């Protein structure tokens, strides 16, 4: 799998680098707030897997101030609303993986996962075939989500 083999990994921080660029489509950034932003996961656990990350570079949850924590949760609500309208999932897995031991792929910069789920969506492919079946190309998903984010964020 690309993520495990290191394809796409860099020494710099993607959660710092991507929002500093002016290429939201290329970087899969769907929405920018004042303290945090919403980005698609390039290596999704499921179709529509989004992340909300603060602009502040920290891997320590206790270093987030009240405004950053509030905006992360507000953007999480916005993301869930958009995913419900565009993809109609049956549920969500959400949360932080803080530290390598907890499963954080990028432990130096906090990011809140929002993973849409459907009944029966898990299968054996990631374990047996080292692949994940995604039902829609990431660029198509990006376009659909972006349109809804623009409407919902107004």
Short mmCIF file of C-alpha atoms in Angstrom, two decimals:
data_model
loop_
_atom_site.label_atom_id
_atom_site.label_comp_id
_atom_site.label_asym_id
_atom_site.label_seq_id
_atom_site.Cartn_x
_atom_site.Cartn_y
_atom_site.Cartn_z
CA UNK A 1 0.00 0.00 0.00
CA UNK A 2 1.37 3.43 -0.91
CA UNK A 3 0.95 4.95 2.53
CA UNK A 4 2.73 2.09 4.29
CA UNK A 5 5.59 1.95 1.77
CA UNK A 6 6.20 5.66 2.25
CA UNK A 7 5.06 6.89 -1.16
CA UNK A 8 4.12 10.53 -0.75
CA UNK A 9 5.94 10.94 2.58
CA UNK A 10 8.19 13.96 2.97
CA UNK A 11 10.34 15.32 5.77
CA UNK A 12 8.23 18.47 5.99
CA UNK A 13 4.74 18.65 7.50
CA UNK A 14 1.85 18.31 5.04
CA UNK A 15 -0.51 20.02 7.49
CA UNK A 16 1.78 23.08 7.46
CA UNK A 17 2.90 22.98 3.82
CA UNK A 18 -0.41 22.41 2.03
CA UNK A 19 -2.38 25.30 3.56
CA UNK A 20 0.57 27.65 2.96
CA UNK A 21 0.29 27.00 -0.78
CA UNK A 22 -2.39 28.55 -2.99
CA UNK A 23 -3.39 25.25 -4.61
CA UNK A 24 -6.40 24.00 -2.66
CA UNK A 25 -7.64 21.65 -5.40
CA UNK A 26 -4.23 19.99 -5.85
CA UNK A 27 -3.83 19.76 -2.07
CA UNK A 28 -7.42 18.51 -1.53
CA UNK A 29 -8.26 21.37 0.86
CA UNK A 30 -12.04 21.76 0.98
CA UNK A 31 -12.50 24.60 3.45
CA UNK A 32 -10.35 27.11 5.33
CA UNK A 33 -11.28 28.60 8.68
CA UNK A 34 -9.37 31.15 10.75
CA UNK A 35 -7.68 28.58 13.03
CA UNK A 36 -8.12 25.27 11.15
CA UNK A 37 -8.94 23.76 7.77
CA UNK A 38 -10.65 20.71 6.23
CA UNK A 39 -8.64 18.45 3.95
CA UNK A 40 -9.31 15.12 2.24
CA UNK A 41 -7.12 12.19 3.22
CA UNK A 42 -4.96 11.17 0.24
CA UNK A 43 -4.81 7.65 1.71
CA UNK A 44 -8.42 7.28 2.92
CA UNK A 45 -9.72 4.61 5.27
CA UNK A 46 -12.99 4.95 3.35
CA UNK A 47 -14.38 7.10 0.53
CA UNK A 48 -14.95 10.64 1.81
CA UNK A 49 -12.38 10.39 4.64
CA UNK A 50 -11.76 13.97 5.77
CA UNK A 51 -9.45 15.54 8.33
CA UNK A 52 -9.66 18.81 10.23
CA UNK A 53 -6.28 20.21 11.23
CA UNK A 54 -5.26 23.37 13.07
CA UNK A 55 -2.83 25.69 11.32
CA UNK A 56 -0.69 25.55 14.47
CA UNK A 57 2.02 22.90 14.20
CA UNK A 58 1.67 20.76 17.30
CA UNK A 59 1.28 17.12 18.13
CA UNK A 60 0.21 17.94 21.69
CA UNK A 61 -3.54 18.28 22.22
CA UNK A 62 -2.90 20.35 25.36
CA UNK A 63 -1.21 23.06 23.26
CA UNK A 64 -4.44 23.92 21.42
CA UNK A 65 -6.14 27.04 22.72
CA UNK A 66 -9.90 27.31 23.24
CA UNK A 67 -10.49 29.05 19.89
CA UNK A 68 -8.59 26.35 18.00
CA UNK A 69 -10.48 23.55 19.74
CA UNK A 70 -13.82 25.26 19.10
CA UNK A 71 -13.12 25.79 15.41
CA UNK A 72 -11.94 22.19 14.96
CA UNK A 73 -15.28 21.00 16.36
CA UNK A 74 -17.26 23.53 14.30
CA UNK A 75 -15.48 22.40 11.13
CA UNK A 76 -16.12 18.79 12.11
CA UNK A 77 -19.86 19.57 12.31
CA UNK A 78 -19.67 21.26 8.91
CA UNK A 79 -17.82 18.27 7.43
CA UNK A 80 -20.37 15.80 8.81
CA UNK A 81 -23.23 17.93 7.44
CA UNK A 82 -21.57 18.00 3.99
CA UNK A 83 -20.84 14.26 4.01
CA UNK A 84 -24.45 13.48 4.98
CA UNK A 85 -25.77 15.60 2.12
CA UNK A 86 -23.36 14.34 -0.52
CA UNK A 87 -22.66 10.71 0.44
CA UNK A 88 -25.45 9.69 2.83
CA UNK A 89 -23.35 7.51 5.17
CA UNK A 90 -24.99 5.41 7.89
CA UNK A 91 -22.50 6.60 10.51
CA UNK A 92 -19.06 8.08 11.19
CA UNK A 93 -15.83 7.26 12.97
CA UNK A 94 -14.28 10.47 14.31
CA UNK A 95 -11.35 11.43 16.48
CA UNK A 96 -7.67 12.14 17.01
CA UNK A 97 -4.92 9.53 17.01
CA UNK A 98 -2.44 11.23 19.34
CA UNK A 99 1.06 9.78 19.12
CA UNK A 100 2.58 6.93 17.11
CA UNK A 101 1.47 4.38 19.72
CA UNK A 102 -2.15 5.46 19.13
CA UNK A 103 -1.85 5.02 15.37
CA UNK A 104 -1.00 8.56 14.25
CA UNK A 105 0.63 8.40 10.81
CA UNK A 106 1.73 12.00 11.26
CA UNK A 107 2.20 12.48 14.98
CA UNK A 108 3.88 15.91 14.92
CA UNK A 109 0.71 17.74 13.78
CA UNK A 110 -2.72 17.01 15.26
CA UNK A 111 -5.52 16.21 12.84
CA UNK A 112 -9.09 15.11 13.56
CA UNK A 113 -10.37 12.26 11.38
CA UNK A 114 -13.93 12.10 10.02
CA UNK A 115 -14.54 8.75 8.33
CA UNK A 116 -17.97 8.10 6.79
CA UNK A 117 -19.23 4.55 7.28
CA UNK A 118 -21.89 2.41 5.64
CA UNK A 119 -23.36 -0.87 6.84
CA UNK A 120 -21.17 -3.66 5.49
CA UNK A 121 -18.44 -1.34 4.19
CA UNK A 122 -15.53 -3.33 5.62
CA UNK A 123 -14.02 -6.12 3.59
CA UNK A 124 -10.97 -8.36 3.39
CA UNK A 125 -9.19 -6.48 0.57
CA UNK A 126 -6.90 -4.28 2.74
CA UNK A 127 -5.64 -7.34 4.65
CA UNK A 128 -5.37 -9.95 1.87
CA UNK A 129 -4.71 -7.89 -1.24
CA UNK A 130 -2.88 -4.90 0.26
CA UNK A 131 -5.45 -2.65 -1.38
CA UNK A 132 -8.50 -0.62 -0.45
CA UNK A 133 -11.49 -0.51 -2.77
CA UNK A 134 -12.67 3.08 -3.15
CA UNK A 135 -15.88 3.47 -5.12
CA UNK A 136 -15.15 6.91 -6.57
CA UNK A 137 -12.01 8.70 -7.80
CA UNK A 138 -10.69 11.16 -5.22
CA UNK A 139 -10.96 14.10 -7.68
CA UNK A 140 -14.66 13.37 -8.27
CA UNK A 141 -15.27 13.15 -4.53
CA UNK A 142 -13.35 16.42 -4.04
CA UNK A 143 -15.49 18.26 -6.61
CA UNK A 144 -18.75 17.00 -5.09
CA UNK A 145 -17.70 17.84 -1.54
CA UNK A 146 -16.26 21.26 -2.45
CA UNK A 147 -19.54 22.38 -4.02
CA UNK A 148 -21.46 21.40 -0.88
CA UNK A 149 -18.87 22.96 1.48
CA UNK A 150 -19.26 26.27 -0.36
CA UNK A 151 -23.05 26.15 0.04
CA UNK A 152 -23.03 24.99 3.67
CA UNK A 153 -20.33 27.39 4.88
CA UNK A 154 -22.25 30.50 3.79
#
